[in-house]
Amino acid sequence: MPLTRPNFMLMAAAGAAIVIGFLLMLGSSTTVDSFDADIFSVRRTVIGPTIAFLGFIFMGFAIMYSPRKKSAGK
């Protein structure tokens, strides 16, 4: 069965979650001259990767999702 409009809408939401997760992991890095402890923050090590991972899981669901057909009798 081909992908339908709901599939593409769910895939867009999953893609947005993945992008948000990667954006949460962005930040400054440690250089040779200075150490930045922010590289170990909860936002960059837990929240960002978790949102990105859930986005990838949701993307799989969005691809496999098949809407239920409405029956005429009920």
mmCIF file of N, CA and C in Angstrom:
data_model
loop_
_atom_site.group_PDB
_atom_site.id
_atom_site.type_symbol
_atom_site.label_atom_id
_atom_site.label_comp_id
_atom_site.label_asym_id
_atom_site.label_seq_id
_atom_site.Cartn_x
_atom_site.Cartn_y
_atom_site.Cartn_z
ATOM 1 N N MET A 1 0.848 -1.169 0.000
ATOM 2 C CA MET A 1 0.000 0.000 0.000
ATOM 3 C C MET A 1 0.900 1.242 0.000
ATOM 4 N N PRO A 2 0.611 2.199 -0.822
ATOM 5 C CA PRO A 2 1.452 3.402 -0.876
ATOM 6 C C PRO A 2 1.261 4.275 0.362
ATOM 7 N N LEU A 3 2.208 5.157 0.550
ATOM 8 C CA LEU A 3 2.100 6.090 1.666
ATOM 9 C C LEU A 3 1.018 7.123 1.368
ATOM 10 N N THR A 4 0.271 7.464 2.393
ATOM 11 C CA THR A 4 -0.828 8.413 2.238
ATOM 12 C C THR A 4 -0.503 9.712 2.978
ATOM 13 N N ARG A 5 -1.431 10.651 2.906
ATOM 14 C CA ARG A 5 -1.222 11.956 3.536
ATOM 15 C C ARG A 5 -0.924 11.846 5.036
ATOM 16 N N PRO A 6 -1.657 11.016 5.801
ATOM 17 C CA PRO A 6 -1.323 10.904 7.229
ATOM 18 C C PRO A 6 0.108 10.408 7.459
ATOM 19 N N ASN A 7 0.590 9.511 6.595
ATOM 20 C CA ASN A 7 1.961 9.036 6.729
ATOM 21 C C ASN A 7 2.949 10.196 6.592
ATOM 22 N N PHE A 8 2.740 11.026 5.584
ATOM 23 C CA PHE A 8 3.657 12.135 5.356
ATOM 24 C C PHE A 8 3.583 13.170 6.474
ATOM 25 N N MET A 9 2.406 13.366 7.041
ATOM 26 C CA MET A 9 2.279 14.307 8.155
ATOM 27 C C MET A 9 3.005 13.769 9.390
ATOM 28 N N LEU A 10 2.857 12.474 9.659
ATOM 29 C CA LEU A 10 3.566 11.866 10.784
ATOM 30 C C LEU A 10 5.072 11.874 10.551
ATOM 31 N N MET A 11 5.490 11.638 9.305
ATOM 32 C CA MET A 11 6.911 11.663 8.987
ATOM 33 C C MET A 11 7.486 13.070 9.162
ATOM 34 N N ALA A 12 6.717 14.089 8.835
ATOM 35 C CA ALA A 12 7.173 15.470 9.037
ATOM 36 C C ALA A 12 7.341 15.773 10.523
ATOM 37 N N ALA A 13 6.407 15.296 11.341
ATOM 38 C CA ALA A 13 6.514 15.500 12.788
ATOM 39 C C ALA A 13 7.731 14.764 13.344
ATOM 40 N N ALA A 14 7.970 13.552 12.867
ATOM 41 C CA ALA A 14 9.132 12.789 13.314
ATOM 42 C C ALA A 14 10.422 13.474 12.880
ATOM 43 N N GLY A 15 10.444 13.975 11.661
ATOM 44 C CA GLY A 15 11.627 14.694 11.188
ATOM 45 C C GLY A 15 11.896 15.938 12.010
ATOM 46 N N ALA A 16 10.840 16.637 12.391
ATOM 47 C CA ALA A 16 10.996 17.821 13.239
ATOM 48 C C ALA A 16 11.565 17.439 14.602
ATOM 49 N N ALA A 17 11.105 16.325 15.168
ATOM 50 C CA ALA A 17 11.625 15.867 16.459
ATOM 51 C C ALA A 17 13.107 15.514 16.346
ATOM 52 N N ILE A 18 13.500 14.893 15.252
ATOM 53 C CA ILE A 18 14.905 14.541 15.050
ATOM 54 C C ILE A 18 15.753 15.803 14.960
ATOM 55 N N VAL A 19 15.292 16.774 14.191
ATOM 56 C CA VAL A 19 16.042 18.030 14.047
ATOM 57 C C VAL A 19 16.137 18.753 15.388
ATOM 58 N N ILE A 20 15.049 18.784 16.145
ATOM 59 C CA ILE A 20 15.066 19.436 17.459
ATOM 60 C C ILE A 20 16.057 18.739 18.384
ATOM 61 N N GLY A 21 16.075 17.408 18.351
ATOM 62 C CA GLY A 21 17.030 16.663 19.166
ATOM 63 C C GLY A 21 18.469 17.003 18.820
ATOM 64 N N PHE A 22 18.771 17.084 17.530
ATOM 65 C CA PHE A 22 20.128 17.434 17.128
ATOM 66 C C PHE A 22 20.460 18.886 17.476
ATOM 67 N N LEU A 23 19.486 19.783 17.365
ATOM 68 C CA LEU A 23 19.730 21.176 17.739
ATOM 69 C C LEU A 23 20.007 21.312 19.237
ATOM 70 N N LEU A 24 19.342 20.488 20.046
ATOM 71 C CA LEU A 24 19.593 20.523 21.486
ATOM 72 C C LEU A 24 20.992 20.032 21.832
ATOM 73 N N MET A 25 21.590 19.230 20.971
ATOM 74 C CA MET A 25 22.945 18.736 21.224
ATOM 75 C C MET A 25 24.027 19.724 20.791
ATOM 76 N N LEU A 26 23.651 20.783 20.081
ATOM 77 C CA LEU A 26 24.636 21.764 19.621
ATOM 78 C C LEU A 26 25.154 22.607 20.776
ATOM 79 N N GLY A 27 26.341 23.129 20.597
ATOM 80 C CA GLY A 27 26.917 24.035 21.583
ATOM 81 C C GLY A 27 28.392 24.221 21.337
ATOM 82 N N SER A 28 28.990 25.029 22.179
ATOM 83 C CA SER A 28 30.418 25.282 22.022
ATOM 84 C C SER A 28 31.222 24.058 22.443
ATOM 85 N N SER A 29 32.427 23.976 21.933
ATOM 86 C CA SER A 29 33.274 22.825 22.235
ATOM 87 C C SER A 29 34.445 23.261 23.102
ATOM 88 N N THR A 30 35.149 22.295 23.619
ATOM 89 C CA THR A 30 36.341 22.554 24.395
ATOM 90 C C THR A 30 37.505 22.792 23.446
ATOM 91 N N THR A 31 38.296 23.794 23.745
ATOM 92 C CA THR A 31 39.476 24.083 22.927
ATOM 93 C C THR A 31 40.730 23.680 23.691
ATOM 94 N N VAL A 32 41.861 23.820 23.047
ATOM 95 C CA VAL A 32 43.131 23.487 23.688
ATOM 96 C C VAL A 32 43.407 24.433 24.853
ATOM 97 N N ASP A 33 42.985 25.678 24.717
ATOM 98 C CA ASP A 33 43.271 26.685 25.744
ATOM 99 C C ASP A 33 42.267 26.706 26.889
ATOM 100 N N SER A 34 41.047 26.272 26.653
ATOM 101 C CA SER A 34 40.036 26.367 27.709
ATOM 102 C C SER A 34 39.131 25.138 27.703
ATOM 103 N N PHE A 35 38.670 24.795 28.900
ATOM 104 C CA PHE A 35 37.751 23.671 29.065
ATOM 105 C C PHE A 35 36.353 24.224 29.287
ATOM 106 N N ASP A 36 35.391 23.706 28.557
ATOM 107 C CA ASP A 36 34.004 24.140 28.695
ATOM 108 C C ASP A 36 33.203 22.978 29.273
ATOM 109 N N ALA A 37 32.786 23.108 30.522
ATOM 110 C CA ALA A 37 32.051 22.033 31.191
ATOM 111 C C ALA A 37 30.654 21.842 30.625
ATOM 112 N N ASP A 38 30.199 22.759 29.782
ATOM 113 C CA ASP A 38 28.861 22.660 29.192
ATOM 114 C C ASP A 38 28.733 21.454 28.259
ATOM 115 N N ILE A 39 29.853 20.871 27.837
ATOM 116 C CA ILE A 39 29.757 19.707 26.950
ATOM 117 C C ILE A 39 29.156 18.509 27.669
ATOM 118 N N PHE A 40 29.126 18.539 28.992
ATOM 119 C CA PHE A 40 28.544 17.447 29.771
ATOM 120 C C PHE A 40 27.188 17.811 30.368
ATOM 121 N N SER A 41 26.531 18.843 29.854
ATOM 122 C CA SER A 41 25.242 19.258 30.410
ATOM 123 C C SER A 41 24.164 18.218 30.090
ATOM 124 N N VAL A 42 23.131 18.210 30.896
ATOM 125 C CA VAL A 42 22.027 17.260 30.723
ATOM 126 C C VAL A 42 21.337 17.474 29.381
ATOM 127 N N ARG A 43 21.228 18.716 28.963
ATOM 128 C CA ARG A 43 20.581 19.019 27.681
ATOM 129 C C ARG A 43 21.320 18.352 26.531
ATOM 130 N N ARG A 44 22.644 18.357 26.564
ATOM 131 C CA ARG A 44 23.435 17.826 25.449
ATOM 132 C C ARG A 44 23.671 16.328 25.544
ATOM 133 N N THR A 45 23.619 15.753 26.733
ATOM 134 C CA THR A 45 23.931 14.328 26.873
ATOM 135 C C THR A 45 22.716 13.435 27.087
ATOM 136 N N VAL A 46 21.587 14.015 27.512
ATOM 137 C CA VAL A 46 20.407 13.193 27.799
ATOM 138 C C VAL A 46 19.194 13.630 26.978
ATOM 139 N N ILE A 47 18.814 14.883 27.108
ATOM 140 C CA ILE A 47 17.566 15.351 26.494
ATOM 141 C C ILE A 47 17.644 15.334 24.973
ATOM 142 N N GLY A 48 18.702 15.908 24.411
ATOM 143 C CA GLY A 48 18.848 15.950 22.953
ATOM 144 C C GLY A 48 18.874 14.569 22.309
ATOM 145 N N PRO A 49 19.757 13.678 22.787
ATOM 146 C CA PRO A 49 19.782 12.331 22.190
ATOM 147 C C PRO A 49 18.479 11.557 22.377
ATOM 148 N N THR A 50 17.812 11.748 23.510
ATOM 149 C CA THR A 50 16.548 11.049 23.743
ATOM 150 C C THR A 50 15.477 11.511 22.763
ATOM 151 N N ILE A 51 15.370 12.813 22.551
ATOM 152 C CA ILE A 51 14.372 13.327 21.611
ATOM 153 C C ILE A 51 14.686 12.873 20.194
ATOM 154 N N ALA A 52 15.968 12.889 19.813
ATOM 155 C CA ALA A 52 16.346 12.435 18.474
ATOM 156 C C ALA A 52 16.038 10.945 18.306
ATOM 157 N N PHE A 53 16.351 10.137 19.317
ATOM 158 C CA PHE A 53 16.084 8.700 19.245
ATOM 159 C C PHE A 53 14.586 8.427 19.134
ATOM 160 N N LEU A 54 13.791 9.111 19.941
ATOM 161 C CA LEU A 54 12.339 8.933 19.861
ATOM 162 C C LEU A 54 11.806 9.385 18.507
ATOM 163 N N GLY A 55 12.427 10.405 17.929
ATOM 164 C CA GLY A 55 12.050 10.844 16.591
ATOM 165 C C GLY A 55 12.307 9.764 15.557
ATOM 166 N N PHE A 56 13.447 9.070 15.668
ATOM 167 C CA PHE A 56 13.742 7.979 14.742
ATOM 168 C C PHE A 56 12.757 6.815 14.920
ATOM 169 N N ILE A 57 12.413 6.502 16.161
ATOM 170 C CA ILE A 57 11.427 5.446 16.422
ATOM 171 C C ILE A 57 10.073 5.844 15.836
ATOM 172 N N PHE A 58 9.670 7.087 16.056
ATOM 173 C CA PHE A 58 8.396 7.577 15.535
ATOM 174 C C PHE A 58 8.395 7.604 14.012
ATOM 175 N N MET A 59 9.563 7.834 13.398
ATOM 176 C CA MET A 59 9.662 7.811 11.936
ATOM 177 C C MET A 59 9.345 6.408 11.416
ATOM 178 N N GLY A 60 9.841 5.384 12.085
ATOM 179 C CA GLY A 60 9.515 4.015 11.686
ATOM 180 C C GLY A 60 8.028 3.746 11.793
ATOM 181 N N PHE A 61 7.419 4.229 12.878
ATOM 182 C CA PHE A 61 5.975 4.077 13.032
ATOM 183 C C PHE A 61 5.232 4.816 11.927
ATOM 184 N N ALA A 62 5.694 6.029 11.597
ATOM 185 C CA ALA A 62 5.022 6.839 10.575
ATOM 186 C C ALA A 62 5.071 6.169 9.211
ATOM 187 N N ILE A 63 6.155 5.485 8.921
ATOM 188 C CA ILE A 63 6.276 4.803 7.634
ATOM 189 C C ILE A 63 5.357 3.589 7.580
ATOM 190 N N MET A 64 5.254 2.859 8.693
ATOM 191 C CA MET A 64 4.456 1.628 8.703
ATOM 192 C C MET A 64 2.983 1.861 9.007
ATOM 193 N N TYR A 65 2.606 3.062 9.420
ATOM 194 C CA TYR A 65 1.228 3.360 9.811
ATOM 195 C C TYR A 65 0.276 3.160 8.635
ATOM 196 N N SER A 66 -0.806 2.460 8.918
ATOM 197 C CA SER A 66 -1.843 2.242 7.914
ATOM 198 C C SER A 66 -3.184 2.612 8.539
ATOM 199 N N PRO A 67 -3.815 3.683 8.074
ATOM 200 C CA PRO A 67 -5.083 4.094 8.683
ATOM 201 C C PRO A 67 -6.162 3.033 8.497
ATOM 202 N N ARG A 68 -7.008 2.920 9.498
ATOM 203 C CA ARG A 68 -8.093 1.935 9.426
ATOM 204 C C ARG A 68 -9.135 2.398 8.433
ATOM 205 N N LYS A 69 -9.631 1.452 7.688
ATOM 206 C CA LYS A 69 -10.665 1.774 6.705
ATOM 207 C C LYS A 69 -12.008 1.891 7.419
ATOM 208 N N LYS A 70 -12.777 2.889 7.057
ATOM 209 C CA LYS A 70 -14.095 3.089 7.648
ATOM 210 C C LYS A 70 -15.071 2.115 7.008
ATOM 211 N N SER A 71 -15.768 1.369 7.851
ATOM 212 C CA SER A 71 -16.754 0.430 7.316
ATOM 213 C C SER A 71 -18.090 1.152 7.122
ATOM 214 N N ALA A 72 -18.791 0.804 6.058
ATOM 215 C CA ALA A 72 -20.052 1.467 5.717
ATOM 216 C C ALA A 72 -21.179 1.058 6.655
ATOM 217 N N GLY A 73 -21.102 -0.127 7.243
ATOM 218 C CA GLY A 73 -22.179 -0.631 8.079
ATOM 219 C C GLY A 73 -22.189 -0.072 9.479
ATOM 220 N N LYS A 74 -21.115 0.508 9.948
ATOM 221 C CA LYS A 74 -21.060 0.960 11.342
ATOM 222 C C LYS A 74 -20.897 2.422 11.451
#
